[in-house]
């Protein structure tokens, strides 16, 4: 049973890997607890490598339930976040530490 | 600010509190059943909580350096590694409790050490996030009050849920309590395995896998009940295939071991 | 160890905290939503107001309050704007609400197209300030609950302690009960949950008391009933001595047997004569030294027969006790000392006053008592050396000593004597408080 499931998993993962494209690079700046740009445009089916630059003096946590991403970005530092590939639609994200102002969305077309 | 703080802190506290109370109950019952000796000494729990708190401070302090590792995916990798270790130690711990092969003192030592790793690593992982959060909020004094209140409320809810779960399990007949506890531990292990997969996917170490379903309309993770379900059975509104796969695989792996089955069966007497 | 108190405190506090904390969260969510619609309506009104402004008089530095920004666009050109507004479109050219980031804040925006003037009107309001208001309202309600939790915890602790009081009272009552006290537990002010427990314990005590009483009465009655036949037996034996050879071995054995039986009956009677109820009634103030002096004089022949020295040390010591019982106690200790000390041995009696106590000590230079025997000598019918001893004895002597001592709230201990060999028995009585 376990073996069957594991092999199924491997097959599915391989099909997922097979359509790997070159990832596109984007940048996202956090300043004054705001995201710039507040909207990230990503083509459907592509992996986006987002360079996040936190220019604030406080850490921030990039959090998105719909994107299944959660990552702490330290104060005055950069990090990388991989998003996608995604199906067309809008995916909201927020800075969990300042969720009222740090709001943004990923638009996939 | 307040509600965000509650949800953020609750997510961390609830997971740790529920795991702790289930561990306490299972420990107590398994030990009673298999060795009729005293359960793993309470000082291990104390030591684990202390180590965990210190670890949380250390992790929060080291976060800037950590985030530069492995091409900026250091936190994901370290967290995934810790989580994996927690699952393994949790499993070994449960096996040790019913082991009759080891010498009494050695068994207690190993059981205590694995318990220490499970709780200390868990608390360090969850606690570092809360510390970073509160540290970050210090910069904006206006938000301090709502955030501290939110932290207090979330801690209250989390700890209370843990206490109530503990007493609810203890109130059950010991066989039912033990089996419920074991099922919960298996679910926790599945949840943790799913988190490992998620972290590795986020770090791009594991390939992408499609989202299986979206139940955010039914129950959002931004609610107390969503958080409770997340902490209990690892509920996620939009899980990926790999996450669900990892969840089920970890559970099956644990359930299929002969020792688990022996434990499950032998309690029947 | 599970604790009822801890369970009640933790359980009640947890349930209380859980629900009193979750309730305001729900309130928070709904009041936030309400405030949101309220502020949106306000923003919409403000944007209508902007349309009616005299555009010519508006400069780039104009303000409509700190947290209201606006822009008026005509043919893709910025006609007028407030100071905080950015130079490009602050909201999409699409009628309705949206969010935007500029001037270091996040803004709620509203844009609409004014058909009459062919202009796009955009108004924006800072989001942080609208949340602050609603948040304060909720925090005001949450803060007292949060601060109240420790107070509630203390109150629950007190309530639980008060609730458990009858139980702790009952357990301390049971713990404090002396071993020989077989009186029933009082049922006053017992909560109805504990009445069955108290009743059950009282039933048990009652049955135990009855059983003990039966045993005592049986022994006492038996002893009493045996007295007459033994006296008759003695007389018959005396008569028989005239008729047969009194010096023969079997006659001597018979005589000794009857003697021992008579002694046993006497001892049994003195053991059960002193019941606690009767004892308190017969208590008087007595000088233990004087009592010992009298007894030593009376028993001196016994020691003389075995060429033993018997000395009495000490001085006047007043205590409260029953003279007859105390006499029995000392007589038993002296008989034992004489019996277990070889011919020509030495026995010493000491009566001394200690710190609020009176100490009676009887020691000899006999063989002493082995550690193994020490544990058992106070048992009924236990004798150290059953075979060789020819003298009368039934193993009741020390039992009586202990019984009498207990009646006087005294303690009996046995240890090595100061003579190098032999045993010492020490009885410590509470002294009479002389006023």
mmCIF file of N, CA and C in Angstrom, chain A residues 1-3 5-6 8-9 12-17 19-20 23 33 47 49 51 57-87 91 94-100 103, chain B residues 1 3-4 7-8 11-12 63-65 67-68 71-76 129 132-133 135-140 143 147 197-199 201-204 206-211 221-222 227 236 238-246 248-249 252-253 256:
data_model
loop_
_atom_site.group_PDB
_atom_site.id
_atom_site.type_symbol
_atom_site.label_atom_id
_atom_site.label_comp_id
_atom_site.label_asym_id
_atom_site.label_seq_id
_atom_site.Cartn_x
_atom_site.Cartn_y
_atom_site.Cartn_z
ATOM 1 N N UNK A 1 0.843 -1.209 0.000
ATOM 2 C CA UNK A 1 0.000 0.000 0.000
ATOM 3 C C UNK A 1 0.869 1.247 0.000
ATOM 4 N N UNK A 2 1.820 1.279 0.930
ATOM 5 C CA UNK A 2 2.722 2.431 1.030
ATOM 6 C C UNK A 2 3.532 2.562 -0.254
ATOM 7 N N UNK A 3 3.982 1.401 -0.740
ATOM 8 C CA UNK A 3 4.834 1.379 -1.924
ATOM 9 C C UNK A 3 4.077 1.923 -3.125
ATOM 10 N N UNK A 5 1.558 3.888 -3.167
ATOM 11 C CA UNK A 5 1.296 5.326 -3.031
ATOM 12 C C UNK A 5 2.544 6.133 -3.340
ATOM 13 N N UNK A 6 3.672 5.624 -2.854
ATOM 14 C CA UNK A 6 4.929 6.328 -3.072
ATOM 15 C C UNK A 6 5.236 6.393 -4.572
ATOM 16 N N UNK A 8 3.127 6.225 -7.027
ATOM 17 C CA UNK A 8 2.153 7.142 -7.630
ATOM 18 C C UNK A 8 2.635 8.576 -7.475
ATOM 19 N N UNK A 9 3.141 8.847 -6.290
ATOM 20 C CA UNK A 9 3.626 10.192 -5.968
ATOM 21 C C UNK A 9 4.789 10.570 -6.881
ATOM 22 N N UNK A 12 3.607 11.331 -10.395
ATOM 23 C CA UNK A 12 2.954 12.643 -10.454
ATOM 24 C C UNK A 12 3.979 13.764 -10.378
ATOM 25 N N UNK A 13 4.966 13.582 -9.521
ATOM 26 C CA UNK A 13 5.993 14.605 -9.375
ATOM 27 C C UNK A 13 6.769 14.760 -10.681
ATOM 28 N N UNK A 14 7.024 13.639 -11.326
ATOM 29 C CA UNK A 14 7.788 13.674 -12.566
ATOM 30 C C UNK A 14 7.019 14.419 -13.661
ATOM 31 N N UNK A 15 5.704 14.164 -13.729
ATOM 32 C CA UNK A 15 4.910 14.879 -14.723
ATOM 33 C C UNK A 15 4.930 16.370 -14.426
ATOM 34 N N UNK A 16 4.965 16.688 -13.148
ATOM 35 C CA UNK A 16 5.002 18.095 -12.762
ATOM 36 C C UNK A 16 6.341 18.714 -13.163
ATOM 37 N N UNK A 17 7.408 17.924 -12.988
ATOM 38 C CA UNK A 17 8.744 18.445 -13.299
ATOM 39 C C UNK A 17 8.926 18.651 -14.800
ATOM 40 N N UNK A 19 7.398 19.781 -17.216
ATOM 41 C CA UNK A 19 7.079 21.012 -17.933
ATOM 42 C C UNK A 19 7.762 22.232 -17.284
ATOM 43 N N UNK A 20 8.924 21.981 -16.765
ATOM 44 C CA UNK A 20 9.622 23.079 -16.113
ATOM 45 C C UNK A 20 10.194 24.038 -17.150
ATOM 46 N N UNK A 23 12.555 30.026 -15.225
ATOM 47 C CA UNK A 23 11.794 30.851 -14.294
ATOM 48 C C UNK A 23 11.979 32.333 -14.629
ATOM 49 N N UNK A 33 6.096 49.412 5.296
ATOM 50 C CA UNK A 33 5.124 48.327 5.478
ATOM 51 C C UNK A 33 4.158 48.254 4.298
ATOM 52 N N UNK A 47 7.248 29.564 -13.429
ATOM 53 C CA UNK A 47 7.724 29.768 -12.064
ATOM 54 C C UNK A 47 8.322 31.168 -11.969
ATOM 55 N N UNK A 49 10.631 33.788 -9.837
ATOM 56 C CA UNK A 49 11.605 33.899 -8.756
ATOM 57 C C UNK A 49 11.544 35.355 -8.307
ATOM 58 N N UNK A 51 12.543 38.397 -6.118
ATOM 59 C CA UNK A 51 13.556 38.942 -5.203
ATOM 60 C C UNK A 51 12.840 39.919 -4.285
ATOM 61 N N UNK A 57 12.968 48.884 8.730
ATOM 62 C CA UNK A 57 13.830 48.530 9.859
ATOM 63 C C UNK A 57 13.226 47.397 10.681
ATOM 64 N N UNK A 58 12.100 46.855 10.213
ATOM 65 C CA UNK A 58 11.452 45.762 10.949
ATOM 66 C C UNK A 58 11.326 44.547 10.040
ATOM 67 N N UNK A 59 11.343 43.357 10.627
ATOM 68 C CA UNK A 59 11.140 42.172 9.798
ATOM 69 C C UNK A 59 9.696 42.123 9.287
ATOM 70 N N UNK A 60 9.480 41.361 8.274
ATOM 71 C CA UNK A 60 8.137 41.207 7.724
ATOM 72 C C UNK A 60 7.980 39.740 7.323
ATOM 73 N N UNK A 61 6.750 39.263 7.362
ATOM 74 C CA UNK A 61 6.527 37.884 6.922
ATOM 75 C C UNK A 61 5.630 37.875 5.709
ATOM 76 N N UNK A 62 6.184 37.460 4.594
ATOM 77 C CA UNK A 62 5.378 37.308 3.384
ATOM 78 C C UNK A 62 4.476 36.110 3.610
ATOM 79 N N UNK A 63 3.173 36.337 3.464
ATOM 80 C CA UNK A 63 2.252 35.248 3.774
ATOM 81 C C UNK A 63 1.119 35.217 2.780
ATOM 82 N N UNK A 64 0.886 34.072 2.224
ATOM 83 C CA UNK A 64 -0.257 33.924 1.330
ATOM 84 C C UNK A 64 -0.781 32.509 1.433
ATOM 85 N N UNK A 65 -2.020 32.406 1.867
ATOM 86 C CA UNK A 65 -2.611 31.072 1.984
ATOM 87 C C UNK A 65 -2.881 30.504 0.604
ATOM 88 N N UNK A 66 -3.331 31.382 -0.333
ATOM 89 C CA UNK A 66 -3.693 30.854 -1.643
ATOM 90 C C UNK A 66 -2.449 30.470 -2.439
ATOM 91 N N UNK A 67 -1.322 31.125 -2.163
ATOM 92 C CA UNK A 67 -0.084 30.757 -2.851
ATOM 93 C C UNK A 67 0.675 29.681 -2.072
ATOM 94 N N UNK A 68 0.213 29.394 -0.842
ATOM 95 C CA UNK A 68 0.894 28.441 0.038
ATOM 96 C C UNK A 68 2.327 28.869 0.345
ATOM 97 N N UNK A 69 2.500 30.143 0.596
ATOM 98 C CA UNK A 69 3.849 30.638 0.891
ATOM 99 C C UNK A 69 3.849 31.369 2.231
ATOM 100 N N UNK A 70 4.935 31.214 2.951
ATOM 101 C CA UNK A 70 5.066 31.871 4.240
ATOM 102 C C UNK A 70 6.549 32.003 4.501
ATOM 103 N N UNK A 71 7.031 33.248 4.565
ATOM 104 C CA UNK A 71 8.471 33.400 4.761
ATOM 105 C C UNK A 71 8.797 34.718 5.451
ATOM 106 N N UNK A 72 9.646 34.612 6.464
ATOM 107 C CA UNK A 72 10.065 35.804 7.195
ATOM 108 C C UNK A 72 11.191 36.488 6.424
ATOM 109 N N UNK A 73 11.066 37.809 6.232
ATOM 110 C CA UNK A 73 12.138 38.572 5.613
ATOM 111 C C UNK A 73 12.672 39.531 6.673
ATOM 112 N N UNK A 74 13.920 39.367 7.038
ATOM 113 C CA UNK A 74 14.509 40.172 8.103
ATOM 114 C C UNK A 74 14.571 41.639 7.700
ATOM 115 N N UNK A 75 14.769 42.493 8.702
ATOM 116 C CA UNK A 75 14.871 43.924 8.442
ATOM 117 C C UNK A 75 16.088 44.205 7.569
ATOM 118 N N UNK A 76 15.950 45.148 6.643
ATOM 119 C CA UNK A 76 17.039 45.566 5.752
ATOM 120 C C UNK A 76 17.727 44.371 5.104
ATOM 121 N N UNK A 77 16.971 43.468 4.543
ATOM 122 C CA UNK A 77 17.635 42.345 3.882
ATOM 123 C C UNK A 77 16.814 41.866 2.692
ATOM 124 N N UNK A 78 17.472 41.051 1.903
ATOM 125 C CA UNK A 78 16.832 40.546 0.685
ATOM 126 C C UNK A 78 16.628 39.051 0.818
ATOM 127 N N UNK A 79 15.652 38.554 0.116
ATOM 128 C CA UNK A 79 15.483 37.118 0.070
ATOM 129 C C UNK A 79 14.820 36.737 -1.251
ATOM 130 N N UNK A 80 14.735 35.446 -1.457
ATOM 131 C CA UNK A 80 14.160 34.953 -2.706
ATOM 132 C C UNK A 80 12.944 34.109 -2.387
ATOM 133 N N UNK A 81 11.931 34.295 -3.206
ATOM 134 C CA UNK A 81 10.703 33.537 -3.007
ATOM 135 C C UNK A 81 10.299 32.947 -4.354
ATOM 136 N N UNK A 82 10.047 31.661 -4.371
ATOM 137 C CA UNK A 82 9.600 31.027 -5.609
ATOM 138 C C UNK A 82 8.087 30.908 -5.604
ATOM 139 N N UNK A 83 7.473 31.397 -6.670
ATOM 140 C CA UNK A 83 6.010 31.331 -6.767
ATOM 141 C C UNK A 83 5.623 30.634 -8.065
ATOM 142 N N UNK A 84 4.627 29.812 -7.966
ATOM 143 C CA UNK A 84 4.084 29.201 -9.175
ATOM 144 C C UNK A 84 4.733 27.866 -9.493
ATOM 145 N N UNK A 85 4.422 27.293 -10.650
ATOM 146 C CA UNK A 85 3.538 27.856 -11.674
ATOM 147 C C UNK A 85 2.070 27.874 -11.247
ATOM 148 N N UNK A 86 1.340 28.846 -11.741
ATOM 149 C CA UNK A 86 -0.031 29.025 -11.289
ATOM 150 C C UNK A 86 -1.000 29.041 -12.467
ATOM 151 N N UNK A 87 -2.244 28.763 -12.147
ATOM 152 C CA UNK A 87 -3.304 28.872 -13.157
ATOM 153 C C UNK A 87 -3.836 30.305 -13.132
ATOM 154 N N UNK A 91 -4.258 36.063 -6.825
ATOM 155 C CA UNK A 91 -3.840 35.458 -5.565
ATOM 156 C C UNK A 91 -3.388 36.580 -4.632
ATOM 157 N N UNK A 94 0.031 39.045 1.689
ATOM 158 C CA UNK A 94 0.114 40.105 2.692
ATOM 159 C C UNK A 94 1.398 39.960 3.478
ATOM 160 N N UNK A 95 1.808 41.053 4.071
ATOM 161 C CA UNK A 95 2.895 40.991 5.041
ATOM 162 C C UNK A 95 2.221 40.707 6.376
ATOM 163 N N UNK A 96 2.438 39.517 6.923
ATOM 164 C CA UNK A 96 1.643 39.118 8.082
ATOM 165 C C UNK A 96 1.879 40.009 9.295
ATOM 166 N N UNK A 97 3.070 40.610 9.383
ATOM 167 C CA UNK A 97 3.362 41.424 10.561
ATOM 168 C C UNK A 97 2.665 42.792 10.468
ATOM 169 N N UNK A 98 2.399 43.248 9.270
ATOM 170 C CA UNK A 98 1.673 44.517 9.088
ATOM 171 C C UNK A 98 0.555 44.295 8.076
ATOM 172 N N UNK A 99 -0.327 43.402 8.400
ATOM 173 C CA UNK A 99 -1.290 42.901 7.413
ATOM 174 C C UNK A 99 -2.279 43.955 6.934
ATOM 175 N N UNK A 100 -2.456 45.016 7.720
ATOM 176 C CA UNK A 100 -3.448 46.010 7.303
ATOM 177 C C UNK A 100 -2.925 46.878 6.167
ATOM 178 N N UNK A 103 -0.294 44.871 1.737
ATOM 179 C CA UNK A 103 -1.226 44.021 0.985
ATOM 180 C C UNK A 103 -0.816 44.037 -0.475
ATOM 181 N N UNK B 1 -4.917 45.014 13.324
ATOM 182 C CA UNK B 1 -3.671 44.616 13.974
ATOM 183 C C UNK B 1 -3.935 43.527 15.017
ATOM 184 N N UNK B 3 -6.544 41.402 15.445
ATOM 185 C CA UNK B 3 -6.963 40.089 14.949
ATOM 186 C C UNK B 3 -5.809 39.391 14.226
ATOM 187 N N UNK B 4 -5.023 40.189 13.487
ATOM 188 C CA UNK B 4 -3.872 39.601 12.791
ATOM 189 C C UNK B 4 -2.912 38.986 13.800
ATOM 190 N N UNK B 7 -4.378 35.698 15.142
ATOM 191 C CA UNK B 7 -4.269 34.572 14.214
ATOM 192 C C UNK B 7 -2.818 34.110 14.094
ATOM 193 N N UNK B 8 -1.903 35.089 13.996
ATOM 194 C CA UNK B 8 -0.492 34.729 13.822
ATOM 195 C C UNK B 8 0.040 33.952 15.024
ATOM 196 N N UNK B 11 -1.672 30.437 15.605
ATOM 197 C CA UNK B 11 -1.165 29.384 14.726
ATOM 198 C C UNK B 11 0.040 28.690 15.357
ATOM 199 N N UNK B 12 0.889 29.488 15.993
ATOM 200 C CA UNK B 12 2.102 28.916 16.576
ATOM 201 C C UNK B 12 1.814 28.250 17.916
ATOM 202 N N UNK B 63 18.148 34.866 12.421
ATOM 203 C CA UNK B 63 17.360 34.871 11.188
ATOM 204 C C UNK B 63 18.001 35.658 10.035
ATOM 205 N N UNK B 64 18.536 36.870 10.290
ATOM 206 C CA UNK B 64 19.144 37.608 9.179
ATOM 207 C C UNK B 64 20.264 36.817 8.502
ATOM 208 N N UNK B 65 21.105 36.181 9.304
ATOM 209 C CA UNK B 65 22.197 35.397 8.740
ATOM 210 C C UNK B 65 21.644 34.155 8.045
ATOM 211 N N UNK B 67 18.856 33.681 6.611
ATOM 212 C CA UNK B 67 18.129 33.884 5.357
ATOM 213 C C UNK B 67 19.083 34.053 4.167
ATOM 214 N N UNK B 68 20.376 34.181 4.434
ATOM 215 C CA UNK B 68 21.326 34.296 3.319
ATOM 216 C C UNK B 68 21.824 32.916 2.856
ATOM 217 N N UNK B 71 21.450 30.207 -1.054
ATOM 218 C CA UNK B 71 20.835 31.105 -2.037
ATOM 219 C C UNK B 71 19.514 31.658 -1.539
ATOM 220 N N UNK B 72 19.528 32.204 -0.367
ATOM 221 C CA UNK B 72 18.361 32.876 0.225
ATOM 222 C C UNK B 72 17.230 31.939 0.655
ATOM 223 N N UNK B 73 17.419 30.641 0.629
ATOM 224 C CA UNK B 73 16.330 29.776 1.113
ATOM 225 C C UNK B 73 16.749 29.073 2.407
ATOM 226 N N UNK B 74 17.679 29.654 3.137
ATOM 227 C CA UNK B 74 18.156 29.077 4.394
ATOM 228 C C UNK B 74 17.043 28.767 5.390
ATOM 229 N N UNK B 75 16.136 29.724 5.678
ATOM 230 C CA UNK B 75 15.091 29.463 6.667
ATOM 231 C C UNK B 75 14.235 28.249 6.309
ATOM 232 N N UNK B 76 13.893 28.142 5.026
ATOM 233 C CA UNK B 76 13.070 27.000 4.607
ATOM 234 C C UNK B 76 13.795 25.687 4.880
ATOM 235 N N UNK B 129 9.108 32.757 15.485
ATOM 236 C CA UNK B 129 8.248 33.587 14.652
ATOM 237 C C UNK B 129 7.521 34.645 15.494
ATOM 238 N N UNK B 132 10.076 37.288 16.488
ATOM 239 C CA UNK B 132 10.370 38.185 15.366
ATOM 240 C C UNK B 132 9.226 39.173 15.176
ATOM 241 N N UNK B 133 8.037 38.657 15.300
ATOM 242 C CA UNK B 133 6.845 39.481 15.108
ATOM 243 C C UNK B 133 6.801 40.611 16.143
ATOM 244 N N UNK B 135 9.175 41.667 18.016
ATOM 245 C CA UNK B 135 10.346 42.529 17.842
ATOM 246 C C UNK B 135 10.084 43.535 16.717
ATOM 247 N N UNK B 136 9.466 43.064 15.636
ATOM 248 C CA UNK B 136 9.183 43.942 14.508
ATOM 249 C C UNK B 136 8.185 45.024 14.877
ATOM 250 N N UNK B 137 7.230 44.672 15.727
ATOM 251 C CA UNK B 137 6.167 45.608 16.102
ATOM 252 C C UNK B 137 6.695 46.709 17.009
ATOM 253 N N UNK B 138 7.764 46.400 17.752
ATOM 254 C CA UNK B 138 8.340 47.371 18.683
ATOM 255 C C UNK B 138 8.593 48.716 17.985
ATOM 256 N N UNK B 139 8.847 48.663 16.677
ATOM 257 C CA UNK B 139 9.141 49.873 15.923
ATOM 258 C C UNK B 139 7.957 50.823 15.818
ATOM 259 N N UNK B 140 6.746 50.293 15.874
ATOM 260 C CA UNK B 140 5.568 51.145 15.785
ATOM 261 C C UNK B 140 4.784 51.077 17.092
ATOM 262 N N UNK B 143 1.037 50.229 17.453
ATOM 263 C CA UNK B 143 0.541 48.862 17.246
ATOM 264 C C UNK B 143 0.877 47.948 18.406
ATOM 265 N N UNK B 147 -1.118 44.450 19.513
ATOM 266 C CA UNK B 147 -0.375 43.219 19.241
ATOM 267 C C UNK B 147 -0.139 42.435 20.527
ATOM 268 N N UNK B 197 7.307 19.143 3.151
ATOM 269 C CA UNK B 197 7.148 19.184 1.681
ATOM 270 C C UNK B 197 6.927 20.628 1.244
ATOM 271 N N UNK B 198 6.045 21.328 1.979
ATOM 272 C CA UNK B 198 5.716 22.711 1.622
ATOM 273 C C UNK B 198 6.972 23.584 1.657
ATOM 274 N N UNK B 199 7.749 23.423 2.716
ATOM 275 C CA UNK B 199 8.957 24.249 2.876
ATOM 276 C C UNK B 199 9.959 23.971 1.761
ATOM 277 N N UNK B 201 9.257 22.784 -1.192
ATOM 278 C CA UNK B 201 8.706 23.296 -2.448
ATOM 279 C C UNK B 201 8.956 24.798 -2.541
ATOM 280 N N UNK B 202 8.724 25.469 -1.419
ATOM 281 C CA UNK B 202 8.911 26.921 -1.383
ATOM 282 C C UNK B 202 10.362 27.290 -1.679
ATOM 283 N N UNK B 203 11.283 26.433 -1.248
ATOM 284 C CA UNK B 203 12.696 26.695 -1.487
ATOM 285 C C UNK B 203 13.104 26.265 -2.891
ATOM 286 N N UNK B 204 12.147 25.721 -3.643
ATOM 287 C CA UNK B 204 12.388 25.220 -4.992
ATOM 288 C C UNK B 204 13.328 24.017 -4.997
ATOM 289 N N UNK B 206 12.080 21.087 -4.122
ATOM 290 C CA UNK B 206 11.164 20.065 -4.626
ATOM 291 C C UNK B 206 10.396 20.715 -5.765
ATOM 292 N N UNK B 207 10.087 19.955 -6.823
ATOM 293 C CA UNK B 207 9.365 20.549 -7.946
ATOM 294 C C UNK B 207 7.942 20.910 -7.566
ATOM 295 N N UNK B 208 7.390 21.788 -8.328
ATOM 296 C CA UNK B 208 6.028 22.239 -8.123
ATOM 297 C C UNK B 208 5.051 21.074 -8.291
ATOM 298 N N UNK B 209 3.987 21.108 -7.516
ATOM 299 C CA UNK B 209 2.902 20.150 -7.779
ATOM 300 C C UNK B 209 1.580 20.903 -7.654
ATOM 301 N N UNK B 210 0.606 20.499 -8.452
ATOM 302 C CA UNK B 210 -0.625 21.287 -8.532
ATOM 303 C C UNK B 210 -1.429 21.294 -7.233
ATOM 304 N N UNK B 211 -2.218 22.334 -7.056
ATOM 305 C CA UNK B 211 -3.105 22.432 -5.903
ATOM 306 C C UNK B 211 -4.252 21.452 -6.099
ATOM 307 N N UNK B 221 -8.452 29.756 6.636
ATOM 308 C CA UNK B 221 -7.421 29.548 7.661
ATOM 309 C C UNK B 221 -7.280 30.776 8.548
ATOM 310 N N UNK B 222 -7.946 31.876 8.153
ATOM 311 C CA UNK B 222 -7.887 33.105 8.950
ATOM 312 C C UNK B 222 -8.958 33.120 10.035
ATOM 313 N N UNK B 227 -7.769 27.602 12.388
ATOM 314 C CA UNK B 227 -6.483 27.391 13.050
ATOM 315 C C UNK B 227 -6.524 26.145 13.925
ATOM 316 N N UNK B 236 -5.541 22.564 5.554
ATOM 317 C CA UNK B 236 -5.129 23.644 4.673
ATOM 318 C C UNK B 236 -6.173 23.809 3.594
ATOM 319 N N UNK B 238 -5.842 25.196 0.609
ATOM 320 C CA UNK B 238 -5.376 24.909 -0.763
ATOM 321 C C UNK B 238 -4.108 24.076 -0.728
ATOM 322 N N UNK B 239 -4.223 22.796 -0.420
ATOM 323 C CA UNK B 239 -3.034 21.958 -0.341
ATOM 324 C C UNK B 239 -2.575 21.510 -1.731
ATOM 325 N N UNK B 240 -1.276 21.340 -1.854
ATOM 326 C CA UNK B 240 -0.774 20.834 -3.132
ATOM 327 C C UNK B 240 -0.768 19.316 -3.090
ATOM 328 N N UNK B 241 -0.634 18.732 -4.248
ATOM 329 C CA UNK B 241 -0.619 17.270 -4.369
ATOM 330 C C UNK B 241 0.505 16.676 -3.523
ATOM 331 N N UNK B 242 1.675 17.315 -3.615
ATOM 332 C CA UNK B 242 2.828 16.783 -2.882
ATOM 333 C C UNK B 242 2.590 16.825 -1.382
ATOM 334 N N UNK B 243 1.932 17.907 -0.919
ATOM 335 C CA UNK B 243 1.650 18.021 0.513
ATOM 336 C C UNK B 243 0.747 16.887 0.972
ATOM 337 N N UNK B 244 -0.351 16.696 0.247
ATOM 338 C CA UNK B 244 -1.291 15.634 0.604
ATOM 339 C C UNK B 244 -0.594 14.283 0.530
ATOM 340 N N UNK B 245 0.248 14.130 -0.520
ATOM 341 C CA UNK B 245 0.993 12.884 -0.669
ATOM 342 C C UNK B 245 1.912 12.644 0.512
ATOM 343 N N UNK B 246 2.634 13.679 0.899
ATOM 344 C CA UNK B 246 3.556 13.555 2.023
ATOM 345 C C UNK B 246 2.819 13.248 3.314
ATOM 346 N N UNK B 248 -0.150 11.728 3.674
ATOM 347 C CA UNK B 248 -0.642 10.346 3.694
ATOM 348 C C UNK B 248 0.523 9.364 3.805
ATOM 349 N N UNK B 249 1.605 9.643 3.084
ATOM 350 C CA UNK B 249 2.745 8.727 3.110
ATOM 351 C C UNK B 249 3.316 8.607 4.515
ATOM 352 N N UNK B 252 0.947 6.534 6.636
ATOM 353 C CA UNK B 252 0.992 5.109 6.287
ATOM 354 C C UNK B 252 2.289 4.477 6.767
ATOM 355 N N UNK B 253 3.370 5.236 6.618
ATOM 356 C CA UNK B 253 4.678 4.724 7.019
ATOM 357 C C UNK B 253 4.668 4.378 8.508
ATOM 358 N N UNK B 256 2.156 1.418 9.261
ATOM 359 C CA UNK B 256 2.523 0.101 8.738
ATOM 360 C C UNK B 256 3.646 -0.564 9.533
#
